[in-house]
Amino acid sequence: MAIAELVMPKLGESIMEATILRWHKKVGDSVKQDETVLDIATDKVDSEVPSTAAGIITEILYNENDVVPIGTVIARINTEVGASVAAAPVAPPQPVQTAPPPQPVQSAPPPPSVQQTFTPPPPPPTPEPSVPYVPAEMATPSKSGANNKFFSPLVLNIANSEGISLSELERIAGTGAEGRVTKKDILQYVADKRAGRAPIFVPPVVSAPAPQPVAAPTPAPIVETPTPIPAAPVVEAAQATVSSEPVAAPSPAPIVSTQVQTNSIEAEPAPNAAKHWPEMESPAPSYDPTPAPAPAKPVAVPAMQAPVAESVAPPQLKGTEQPIAAAVPTVGAPAVPPLAPAPTFAGKKSHPSHVTPTGNTEIIEMDRMRKLIAKHMVDSKATSPHVTSFAEADVTNMVLWRERVKGEFEKREGTKLTFTPMFIECITKVIPRFPWVNASVEGDKIIVKKDINLGMATALPSGNLIVPVIKAADQLNIVGLSHAVNGMADAARNNRLKPDDTVGGTFTLTNVGTFGSLMGTPIISQPQVAILAVGAIKKRPVVIESPNGDTIGIRHMMYLSLSYDHRIVDGSIGASFLTEVAKEMERWDINRAWYQYV
């Protein structure tokens, strides 16, 4: 029996292990060469592992979510059985019974364990008709009528980012094994859909089941609502009637407050009033008549009724309490102003004692990528003694040059011109003068890299961080760098990076100014020894030195910060390199022609 071993593939020099996300095959399943067997994930990208031989899987040595070192055997394949199975004639498929729960075509898989072993059964005593193997995910149709296709995480991520629903995804014709939709299939579908060549997707109409007789609903018990207490007594209590008979001129009397008073009995708040009643305080009903000149003879005073506010219920009075009506002010006395309402501040409290902390918290589990990023950051700080130097650059020429050519650049090249490729060009010009910043450390050895593979830190929509690498960045002009930067950033945000796109970096650039930061202290990406951060570009008044003397002008200024491994990069090398990068940015030719390659 010939056995082929499937090992965890090497995904880059800095990647030493990978996590198994999903097994597409189980023990006893047949597999073709180059057919996907499992999905794995690293701290950088997710990837599919194809089979290196055709045959029957006899052993699976690791379970899902296990972390496996690179080069470790993860499964074994019997290639002789695969050859015999491939040569055997395939029997016609048996009709699928629609009776209640159908029996599975194959026996259930063994319970998960660290090691699963497949032992071929002994030959049966009597020949029986062979039944072709039907994959588990295709054996039983879903309730919605879909075919239950399996989609890799990469395909699902692309569909999610392009707004393709699962129902629409299931109707894409796949060119992979067993009709699986591959990355190429979904990207072609997206391109056809944008160009209007894709068929219009109409959701299938699902027939409703036959209506069943429904018994008459039991009438709900009638609940008598409590009769609200009429507010008439309150209105009557708040009403004051003055006799219409002629009376003598009123004698001077003390001004009576317009607030409701009680006869030595406290007012009982309404049942729906809040506990902190001062927050709901409103002015009491008041009457503010316009004072008239003193009459020459007694006049009749009409009956008056104090207005009652409708929005806030007045306090309920106990017993025979009667409110004192607002009195007509005495002739010649100043009018009593109404009480000022309590201040409101859009729902905010006006006193610290009214605040009630909730104590609510939210617990969020770190996802796999965040856990690995956290581990690498801690390991980097433990490995390299970090030192950070700062510099300032006048990038006015870069800003003015980009503003002048970016429109024609995008029209001619089909990609945007950003500051990142301009910064990378300046960095790649200076690195050859300071080769130790483009190196790594292994034990007591310093390995100086001759290729300048520049990593660019990219933020993902999930908030995580990934660093795609532009290989041989010093060999690209501004046009090539723009295509590389925009292509890598787009692939990272749409989860289309390949494992090789994130390995082999020798120096890293991170643009913290994208998010408004003036400067930062970045952490080195191991096994590199330096990382450069550029901050936000701000206009400031600065002193400009010239042969005719010093002047003050408005310039576009930017801070740069370099974190480096103090084991091999001392302050003199690190600071000198950073200063030269700043000078290279300041020497940017404002009249340069970007299309000189034509």
mmCIF file with all atom_site columns, C-alpha atoms in Angstrom, residues 194-381:
data_model
loop_
_atom_site.group_PDB
_atom_site.id
_atom_site.type_symbol
_atom_site.label_atom_id
_atom_site.label_alt_id
_atom_site.label_comp_id
_atom_site.label_asym_id
_atom_site.label_entity_id
_atom_site.label_seq_id
_atom_site.pdbx_PDB_ins_code
_atom_site.Cartn_x
_atom_site.Cartn_y
_atom_site.Cartn_z
_atom_site.occupancy
_atom_site.B_iso_or_equiv
_atom_site.pdbx_formal_charge
_atom_site.auth_seq_id
_atom_site.auth_comp_id
_atom_site.auth_asym_id
_atom_site.auth_atom_id
_atom_site.pdbx_PDB_model_num
ATOM 1   C CA . ARG A 1 194 ? -20.823 45.261  -13.148 1.00 0.00 ? 194 ARG A CA 1
ATOM 2   C CA . ALA A 1 195 ? -20.768 45.163  -16.951 1.00 0.00 ? 195 ALA A CA 1
ATOM 3   C CA . GLY A 1 196 ? -24.428 44.124  -17.098 1.00 0.00 ? 196 GLY A CA 1
ATOM 4   C CA . ARG A 1 197 ? -23.676 40.691  -18.565 1.00 0.00 ? 197 ARG A CA 1
ATOM 5   C CA . ALA A 1 198 ? -24.753 38.647  -15.548 1.00 0.00 ? 198 ALA A CA 1
ATOM 6   C CA . PRO A 1 199 ? -28.321 37.258  -15.523 1.00 0.00 ? 199 PRO A CA 1
ATOM 7   C CA . ILE A 1 200 ? -30.741 39.091  -13.281 1.00 0.00 ? 200 ILE A CA 1
ATOM 8   C CA . PHE A 1 201 ? -31.288 37.110  -10.093 1.00 0.00 ? 201 PHE A CA 1
ATOM 9   C CA . VAL A 1 202 ? -34.955 36.568  -9.190  1.00 0.00 ? 202 VAL A CA 1
ATOM 10  C CA . PRO A 1 203 ? -35.547 34.889  -5.811  1.00 0.00 ? 203 PRO A CA 1
ATOM 11  C CA . PRO A 1 204 ? -37.505 31.647  -6.208  1.00 0.00 ? 204 PRO A CA 1
ATOM 12  C CA . VAL A 1 205 ? -41.136 31.663  -5.190  1.00 0.00 ? 205 VAL A CA 1
ATOM 13  C CA . VAL A 1 206 ? -41.676 29.229  -2.370  1.00 0.00 ? 206 VAL A CA 1
ATOM 14  C CA . SER A 1 207 ? -45.192 27.809  -2.371  1.00 0.00 ? 207 SER A CA 1
ATOM 15  C CA . ALA A 1 208 ? -46.919 28.059  0.933   1.00 0.00 ? 208 ALA A CA 1
ATOM 16  C CA . PRO A 1 209 ? -48.244 24.857  2.553   1.00 0.00 ? 209 PRO A CA 1
ATOM 17  C CA . ALA A 1 210 ? -51.930 24.044  2.291   1.00 0.00 ? 210 ALA A CA 1
ATOM 18  C CA . PRO A 1 211 ? -53.917 25.937  4.878   1.00 0.00 ? 211 PRO A CA 1
ATOM 19  C CA . GLN A 1 212 ? -54.912 23.848  7.848   1.00 0.00 ? 212 GLN A CA 1
ATOM 20  C CA . PRO A 1 213 ? -58.253 24.318  9.600   1.00 0.00 ? 213 PRO A CA 1
ATOM 21  C CA . VAL A 1 214 ? -57.771 26.562  12.536  1.00 0.00 ? 214 VAL A CA 1
ATOM 22  C CA . ALA A 1 215 ? -60.048 26.452  15.504  1.00 0.00 ? 215 ALA A CA 1
ATOM 23  C CA . ALA A 1 216 ? -61.855 29.593  16.410  1.00 0.00 ? 216 ALA A CA 1
ATOM 24  C CA . PRO A 1 217 ? -59.708 31.617  18.715  1.00 0.00 ? 217 PRO A CA 1
ATOM 25  C CA . THR A 1 218 ? -60.708 31.647  22.300  1.00 0.00 ? 218 THR A CA 1
ATOM 26  C CA . PRO A 1 219 ? -61.944 35.143  23.131  1.00 0.00 ? 219 PRO A CA 1
ATOM 27  C CA . ALA A 1 220 ? -59.566 36.950  25.379  1.00 0.00 ? 220 ALA A CA 1
ATOM 28  C CA . PRO A 1 221 ? -60.950 37.766  28.802  1.00 0.00 ? 221 PRO A CA 1
ATOM 29  C CA . ILE A 1 222 ? -62.253 41.266  29.061  1.00 0.00 ? 222 ILE A CA 1
ATOM 30  C CA . VAL A 1 223 ? -60.187 43.220  31.479  1.00 0.00 ? 223 VAL A CA 1
ATOM 31  C CA . GLU A 1 224 ? -61.875 46.208  32.931  1.00 0.00 ? 224 GLU A CA 1
ATOM 32  C CA . THR A 1 225 ? -59.711 49.244  32.840  1.00 0.00 ? 225 THR A CA 1
ATOM 33  C CA . PRO A 1 226 ? -59.778 51.270  36.002  1.00 0.00 ? 226 PRO A CA 1
ATOM 34  C CA . THR A 1 227 ? -61.929 54.334  35.767  1.00 0.00 ? 227 THR A CA 1
ATOM 35  C CA . PRO A 1 228 ? -59.646 57.364  35.777  1.00 0.00 ? 228 PRO A CA 1
ATOM 36  C CA . ILE A 1 229 ? -60.157 59.768  38.604  1.00 0.00 ? 229 ILE A CA 1
ATOM 37  C CA . PRO A 1 230 ? -61.915 62.804  37.178  1.00 0.00 ? 230 PRO A CA 1
ATOM 38  C CA . ALA A 1 231 ? -59.979 65.987  37.382  1.00 0.00 ? 231 ALA A CA 1
ATOM 39  C CA . ALA A 1 232 ? -63.083 68.054  37.994  1.00 0.00 ? 232 ALA A CA 1
ATOM 40  C CA . PRO A 1 233 ? -62.432 68.538  41.709  1.00 0.00 ? 233 PRO A CA 1
ATOM 41  C CA . VAL A 1 234 ? -58.975 69.827  40.914  1.00 0.00 ? 234 VAL A CA 1
ATOM 42  C CA . VAL A 1 235 ? -60.346 72.290  38.397  1.00 0.00 ? 235 VAL A CA 1
ATOM 43  C CA . GLU A 1 236 ? -62.984 73.369  40.883  1.00 0.00 ? 236 GLU A CA 1
ATOM 44  C CA . ALA A 1 237 ? -60.339 73.726  43.553  1.00 0.00 ? 237 ALA A CA 1
ATOM 45  C CA . ALA A 1 238 ? -58.200 75.832  41.280  1.00 0.00 ? 238 ALA A CA 1
ATOM 46  C CA . GLN A 1 239 ? -61.159 78.115  40.474  1.00 0.00 ? 239 GLN A CA 1
ATOM 47  C CA . ALA A 1 240 ? -61.851 81.252  42.404  1.00 0.00 ? 240 ALA A CA 1
ATOM 48  C CA . THR A 1 241 ? -65.047 83.260  41.997  1.00 0.00 ? 241 THR A CA 1
ATOM 49  C CA . VAL A 1 242 ? -65.332 86.879  43.045  1.00 0.00 ? 242 VAL A CA 1
ATOM 50  C CA . SER A 1 243 ? -68.759 88.315  43.743  1.00 0.00 ? 243 SER A CA 1
ATOM 51  C CA . SER A 1 244 ? -70.210 90.435  40.996  1.00 0.00 ? 244 SER A CA 1
ATOM 52  C CA . GLU A 1 245 ? -71.955 92.749  43.469  1.00 0.00 ? 245 GLU A CA 1
ATOM 53  C CA . PRO A 1 246 ? -70.536 96.244  43.751  1.00 0.00 ? 246 PRO A CA 1
ATOM 54  C CA . VAL A 1 247 ? -67.855 96.400  46.318  1.00 0.00 ? 247 VAL A CA 1
ATOM 55  C CA . ALA A 1 248 ? -65.837 99.124  47.852  1.00 0.00 ? 248 ALA A CA 1
ATOM 56  C CA . ALA A 1 249 ? -62.385 99.921  46.627  1.00 0.00 ? 249 ALA A CA 1
ATOM 57  C CA . PRO A 1 250 ? -60.042 97.223  47.817  1.00 0.00 ? 250 PRO A CA 1
ATOM 58  C CA . SER A 1 251 ? -57.902 98.136  50.720  1.00 0.00 ? 251 SER A CA 1
ATOM 59  C CA . PRO A 1 252 ? -54.159 97.512  50.574  1.00 0.00 ? 252 PRO A CA 1
ATOM 60  C CA . ALA A 1 253 ? -53.459 93.862  51.253  1.00 0.00 ? 253 ALA A CA 1
ATOM 61  C CA . PRO A 1 254 ? -50.388 91.683  51.079  1.00 0.00 ? 254 PRO A CA 1
ATOM 62  C CA . ILE A 1 255 ? -49.730 90.186  47.649  1.00 0.00 ? 255 ILE A CA 1
ATOM 63  C CA . VAL A 1 256 ? -50.688 86.534  47.609  1.00 0.00 ? 256 VAL A CA 1
ATOM 64  C CA . SER A 1 257 ? -48.360 84.052  45.822  1.00 0.00 ? 257 SER A CA 1
ATOM 65  C CA . THR A 1 258 ? -49.713 82.319  42.749  1.00 0.00 ? 258 THR A CA 1
ATOM 66  C CA . GLN A 1 259 ? -48.459 78.957  43.961  1.00 0.00 ? 259 GLN A CA 1
ATOM 67  C CA . VAL A 1 260 ? -50.939 76.367  45.207  1.00 0.00 ? 260 VAL A CA 1
ATOM 68  C CA . GLN A 1 261 ? -50.966 76.209  48.994  1.00 0.00 ? 261 GLN A CA 1
ATOM 69  C CA . THR A 1 262 ? -52.419 73.669  51.389  1.00 0.00 ? 262 THR A CA 1
ATOM 70  C CA . ASN A 1 263 ? -53.917 73.868  54.817  1.00 0.00 ? 263 ASN A CA 1
ATOM 71  C CA . SER A 1 264 ? -51.064 72.331  56.827  1.00 0.00 ? 264 SER A CA 1
ATOM 72  C CA . ILE A 1 265 ? -51.259 69.146  54.729  1.00 0.00 ? 265 ILE A CA 1
ATOM 73  C CA . GLU A 1 266 ? -48.475 68.147  52.326  1.00 0.00 ? 266 GLU A CA 1
ATOM 74  C CA . ALA A 1 267 ? -49.383 67.691  48.668  1.00 0.00 ? 267 ALA A CA 1
ATOM 75  C CA . GLU A 1 268 ? -49.255 64.099  47.431  1.00 0.00 ? 268 GLU A CA 1
ATOM 76  C CA . PRO A 1 269 ? -47.434 63.728  44.080  1.00 0.00 ? 269 PRO A CA 1
ATOM 77  C CA . ALA A 1 270 ? -49.171 62.088  41.125  1.00 0.00 ? 270 ALA A CA 1
ATOM 78  C CA . PRO A 1 271 ? -48.641 58.316  40.830  1.00 0.00 ? 271 PRO A CA 1
ATOM 79  C CA . ASN A 1 272 ? -46.697 58.654  37.568  1.00 0.00 ? 272 ASN A CA 1
ATOM 80  C CA . ALA A 1 273 ? -44.326 61.311  38.832  1.00 0.00 ? 273 ALA A CA 1
ATOM 81  C CA . ALA A 1 274 ? -40.606 60.507  38.843  1.00 0.00 ? 274 ALA A CA 1
ATOM 82  C CA . LYS A 1 275 ? -38.748 59.970  42.117  1.00 0.00 ? 275 LYS A CA 1
ATOM 83  C CA . HIS A 1 276 ? -36.487 62.920  41.415  1.00 0.00 ? 276 HIS A CA 1
ATOM 84  C CA . TRP A 1 277 ? -39.379 65.320  41.044  1.00 0.00 ? 277 TRP A CA 1
ATOM 85  C CA . PRO A 1 278 ? -37.208 68.481  40.761  1.00 0.00 ? 278 PRO A CA 1
ATOM 86  C CA . GLU A 1 279 ? -36.206 67.263  37.245  1.00 0.00 ? 279 GLU A CA 1
ATOM 87  C CA . MET A 1 280 ? -39.882 67.428  36.152  1.00 0.00 ? 280 MET A CA 1
ATOM 88  C CA . GLU A 1 281 ? -40.677 70.717  37.827  1.00 0.00 ? 281 GLU A CA 1
ATOM 89  C CA . SER A 1 282 ? -42.817 73.155  35.810  1.00 0.00 ? 282 SER A CA 1
ATOM 90  C CA . PRO A 1 283 ? -44.246 76.564  36.601  1.00 0.00 ? 283 PRO A CA 1
ATOM 91  C CA . ALA A 1 284 ? -47.477 76.515  38.583  1.00 0.00 ? 284 ALA A CA 1
ATOM 92  C CA . PRO A 1 285 ? -50.622 77.989  37.013  1.00 0.00 ? 285 PRO A CA 1
ATOM 93  C CA . SER A 1 286 ? -50.648 81.738  37.279  1.00 0.00 ? 286 SER A CA 1
ATOM 94  C CA . TYR A 1 287 ? -52.763 84.651  36.187  1.00 0.00 ? 287 TYR A CA 1
ATOM 95  C CA . ASP A 1 288 ? -51.136 87.850  35.091  1.00 0.00 ? 288 ASP A CA 1
ATOM 96  C CA . PRO A 1 289 ? -53.872 90.464  34.456  1.00 0.00 ? 289 PRO A CA 1
ATOM 97  C CA . THR A 1 290 ? -53.041 93.763  32.927  1.00 0.00 ? 290 THR A CA 1
ATOM 98  C CA . PRO A 1 291 ? -53.354 96.470  35.598  1.00 0.00 ? 291 PRO A CA 1
ATOM 99  C CA . ALA A 1 292 ? -56.044 99.039  34.864  1.00 0.00 ? 292 ALA A CA 1
ATOM 100 C CA . PRO A 1 293 ? -56.306 102.629 36.146  1.00 0.00 ? 293 PRO A CA 1
ATOM 101 C CA . ALA A 1 294 ? -58.078 103.092 39.468  1.00 0.00 ? 294 ALA A CA 1
ATOM 102 C CA . PRO A 1 295 ? -61.875 103.323 38.918  1.00 0.00 ? 295 PRO A CA 1
ATOM 103 C CA . ALA A 1 296 ? -63.790 106.344 40.142  1.00 0.00 ? 296 ALA A CA 1
ATOM 104 C CA . LYS A 1 297 ? -66.461 104.091 41.585  1.00 0.00 ? 297 LYS A CA 1
ATOM 105 C CA . PRO A 1 298 ? -66.734 100.469 42.579  1.00 0.00 ? 298 PRO A CA 1
ATOM 106 C CA . VAL A 1 299 ? -66.818 98.128  39.583  1.00 0.00 ? 299 VAL A CA 1
ATOM 107 C CA . ALA A 1 300 ? -67.809 94.507  39.246  1.00 0.00 ? 300 ALA A CA 1
ATOM 108 C CA . VAL A 1 301 ? -64.988 92.049  38.941  1.00 0.00 ? 301 VAL A CA 1
ATOM 109 C CA . PRO A 1 302 ? -65.846 89.094  36.659  1.00 0.00 ? 302 PRO A CA 1
ATOM 110 C CA . ALA A 1 303 ? -65.233 85.524  37.748  1.00 0.00 ? 303 ALA A CA 1
ATOM 111 C CA . MET A 1 304 ? -61.850 84.178  36.795  1.00 0.00 ? 304 MET A CA 1
ATOM 112 C CA . GLN A 1 305 ? -60.567 80.650  36.430  1.00 0.00 ? 305 GLN A CA 1
ATOM 113 C CA . ALA A 1 306 ? -56.855 79.867  36.762  1.00 0.00 ? 306 ALA A CA 1
ATOM 114 C CA . PRO A 1 307 ? -55.495 78.017  33.733  1.00 0.00 ? 307 PRO A CA 1
ATOM 115 C CA . VAL A 1 308 ? -54.427 74.438  34.328  1.00 0.00 ? 308 VAL A CA 1
ATOM 116 C CA . ALA A 1 309 ? -51.397 73.045  32.473  1.00 0.00 ? 309 ALA A CA 1
ATOM 117 C CA . GLU A 1 310 ? -52.278 69.998  30.376  1.00 0.00 ? 310 GLU A CA 1
ATOM 118 C CA . SER A 1 311 ? -48.795 68.557  29.914  1.00 0.00 ? 311 SER A CA 1
ATOM 119 C CA . VAL A 1 312 ? -47.938 68.115  33.598  1.00 0.00 ? 312 VAL A CA 1
ATOM 120 C CA . ALA A 1 313 ? -50.498 66.688  36.008  1.00 0.00 ? 313 ALA A CA 1
ATOM 121 C CA . PRO A 1 314 ? -51.061 68.916  39.045  1.00 0.00 ? 314 PRO A CA 1
ATOM 122 C CA . PRO A 1 315 ? -50.427 67.434  42.478  1.00 0.00 ? 315 PRO A CA 1
ATOM 123 C CA . GLN A 1 316 ? -53.326 65.487  43.965  1.00 0.00 ? 316 GLN A CA 1
ATOM 124 C CA . LEU A 1 317 ? -54.732 67.176  47.068  1.00 0.00 ? 317 LEU A CA 1
ATOM 125 C CA . LYS A 1 318 ? -55.817 65.374  50.190  1.00 0.00 ? 318 LYS A CA 1
ATOM 126 C CA . GLY A 1 319 ? -58.873 65.969  52.242  1.00 0.00 ? 319 GLY A CA 1
ATOM 127 C CA . THR A 1 320 ? -60.574 69.345  51.910  1.00 0.00 ? 320 THR A CA 1
ATOM 128 C CA . GLU A 1 321 ? -57.492 71.173  50.764  1.00 0.00 ? 321 GLU A CA 1
ATOM 129 C CA . GLN A 1 322 ? -58.370 74.119  48.573  1.00 0.00 ? 322 GLN A CA 1
ATOM 130 C CA . PRO A 1 323 ? -55.899 76.105  46.513  1.00 0.00 ? 323 PRO A CA 1
ATOM 131 C CA . ILE A 1 324 ? -55.700 79.802  47.044  1.00 0.00 ? 324 ILE A CA 1
ATOM 132 C CA . ALA A 1 325 ? -56.574 81.555  43.803  1.00 0.00 ? 325 ALA A CA 1
ATOM 133 C CA . ALA A 1 326 ? -54.355 84.241  42.344  1.00 0.00 ? 326 ALA A CA 1
ATOM 134 C CA . ALA A 1 327 ? -55.469 87.568  43.700  1.00 0.00 ? 327 ALA A CA 1
ATOM 135 C CA . VAL A 1 328 ? -55.934 90.634  41.577  1.00 0.00 ? 328 VAL A CA 1
ATOM 136 C CA . PRO A 1 329 ? -52.974 92.850  42.327  1.00 0.00 ? 329 PRO A CA 1
ATOM 137 C CA . THR A 1 330 ? -53.700 95.976  44.264  1.00 0.00 ? 330 THR A CA 1
ATOM 138 C CA . VAL A 1 331 ? -53.891 99.124  42.212  1.00 0.00 ? 331 VAL A CA 1
ATOM 139 C CA . GLY A 1 332 ? -50.483 100.749 42.136  1.00 0.00 ? 332 GLY A CA 1
ATOM 140 C CA . ALA A 1 333 ? -48.603 97.601  43.281  1.00 0.00 ? 333 ALA A CA 1
ATOM 141 C CA . PRO A 1 334 ? -46.163 95.887  40.871  1.00 0.00 ? 334 PRO A CA 1
ATOM 142 C CA . ALA A 1 335 ? -47.371 92.726  39.092  1.00 0.00 ? 335 ALA A CA 1
ATOM 143 C CA . VAL A 1 336 ? -46.077 89.444  40.475  1.00 0.00 ? 336 VAL A CA 1
ATOM 144 C CA . PRO A 1 337 ? -43.879 87.747  37.791  1.00 0.00 ? 337 PRO A CA 1
ATOM 145 C CA . PRO A 1 338 ? -44.524 84.017  37.115  1.00 0.00 ? 338 PRO A CA 1
ATOM 146 C CA . LEU A 1 339 ? -42.079 81.444  38.431  1.00 0.00 ? 339 LEU A CA 1
ATOM 147 C CA . ALA A 1 340 ? -39.214 80.655  36.034  1.00 0.00 ? 340 ALA A CA 1
ATOM 148 C CA . PRO A 1 341 ? -39.264 77.064  34.699  1.00 0.00 ? 341 PRO A CA 1
ATOM 149 C CA . ALA A 1 342 ? -36.543 74.662  35.776  1.00 0.00 ? 342 ALA A CA 1
ATOM 150 C CA . PRO A 1 343 ? -33.622 74.698  33.309  1.00 0.00 ? 343 PRO A CA 1
ATOM 151 C CA . THR A 1 344 ? -33.406 71.790  30.859  1.00 0.00 ? 344 THR A CA 1
ATOM 152 C CA . PHE A 1 345 ? -30.289 70.738  28.953  1.00 0.00 ? 345 PHE A CA 1
ATOM 153 C CA . ALA A 1 346 ? -31.421 68.259  26.272  1.00 0.00 ? 346 ALA A CA 1
ATOM 154 C CA . GLY A 1 347 ? -32.011 65.437  28.742  1.00 0.00 ? 347 GLY A CA 1
ATOM 155 C CA . LYS A 1 348 ? -28.853 66.081  30.767  1.00 0.00 ? 348 LYS A CA 1
ATOM 156 C CA . LYS A 1 349 ? -28.998 66.332  34.556  1.00 0.00 ? 349 LYS A CA 1
ATOM 157 C CA . SER A 1 350 ? -28.554 69.672  36.267  1.00 0.00 ? 350 SER A CA 1
ATOM 158 C CA . HIS A 1 351 ? -27.104 68.332  39.512  1.00 0.00 ? 351 HIS A CA 1
ATOM 159 C CA . PRO A 1 352 ? -24.550 65.561  40.263  1.00 0.00 ? 352 PRO A CA 1
ATOM 160 C CA . SER A 1 353 ? -26.870 63.953  42.807  1.00 0.00 ? 353 SER A CA 1
ATOM 161 C CA . HIS A 1 354 ? -29.353 63.133  40.050  1.00 0.00 ? 354 HIS A CA 1
ATOM 162 C CA . VAL A 1 355 ? -26.881 60.981  38.086  1.00 0.00 ? 355 VAL A CA 1
ATOM 163 C CA . THR A 1 356 ? -27.367 57.199  38.261  1.00 0.00 ? 356 THR A CA 1
ATOM 164 C CA . PRO A 1 357 ? -24.452 55.121  36.871  1.00 0.00 ? 357 PRO A CA 1
ATOM 165 C CA . THR A 1 358 ? -25.646 52.022  35.017  1.00 0.00 ? 358 THR A CA 1
ATOM 166 C CA . GLY A 1 359 ? -22.560 49.848  35.526  1.00 0.00 ? 359 GLY A CA 1
ATOM 167 C CA . ASN A 1 360 ? -23.140 48.226  32.127  1.00 0.00 ? 360 ASN A CA 1
ATOM 168 C CA . THR A 1 361 ? -20.149 46.663  30.328  1.00 0.00 ? 361 THR A CA 1
ATOM 169 C CA . GLU A 1 362 ? -19.575 44.804  27.064  1.00 0.00 ? 362 GLU A CA 1
ATOM 170 C CA . ILE A 1 363 ? -17.226 41.838  26.747  1.00 0.00 ? 363 ILE A CA 1
ATOM 171 C CA . ILE A 1 364 ? -15.827 41.194  23.255  1.00 0.00 ? 364 ILE A CA 1
ATOM 172 C CA . GLU A 1 365 ? -13.812 38.092  22.467  1.00 0.00 ? 365 GLU A CA 1
ATOM 173 C CA . MET A 1 366 ? -10.673 38.748  20.409  1.00 0.00 ? 366 MET A CA 1
ATOM 174 C CA . ASP A 1 367 ? -10.809 37.235  16.952  1.00 0.00 ? 367 ASP A CA 1
ATOM 175 C CA . ARG A 1 368 ? -8.009  34.987  15.731  1.00 0.00 ? 368 ARG A CA 1
ATOM 176 C CA . MET A 1 369 ? -6.127  37.710  13.850  1.00 0.00 ? 369 MET A CA 1
ATOM 177 C CA . ARG A 1 370 ? -6.254  40.129  16.796  1.00 0.00 ? 370 ARG A CA 1
ATOM 178 C CA . LYS A 1 371 ? -4.846  37.455  19.128  1.00 0.00 ? 371 LYS A CA 1
ATOM 179 C CA . LEU A 1 372 ? -1.950  36.771  16.771  1.00 0.00 ? 372 LEU A CA 1
ATOM 180 C CA . ILE A 1 373 ? -1.229  40.475  16.233  1.00 0.00 ? 373 ILE A CA 1
ATOM 181 C CA . ALA A 1 374 ? -1.160  41.002  19.992  1.00 0.00 ? 374 ALA A CA 1
ATOM 182 C CA . LYS A 1 375 ? 1.220   38.074  20.424  1.00 0.00 ? 375 LYS A CA 1
ATOM 183 C CA . HIS A 1 376 ? 3.582   39.327  17.714  1.00 0.00 ? 376 HIS A CA 1
ATOM 184 C CA . MET A 1 377 ? 3.639   42.843  19.144  1.00 0.00 ? 377 MET A CA 1
ATOM 185 C CA . VAL A 1 378 ? 4.529   41.543  22.608  1.00 0.00 ? 378 VAL A CA 1
ATOM 186 C CA . ASP A 1 379 ? 7.143   39.193  21.159  1.00 0.00 ? 379 ASP A CA 1
ATOM 187 C CA . SER A 1 380 ? 8.680   42.041  19.142  1.00 0.00 ? 380 SER A CA 1
ATOM 188 C CA . LYS A 1 381 ? 9.041   44.250  22.216  1.00 0.00 ? 381 LYS A CA 1
#
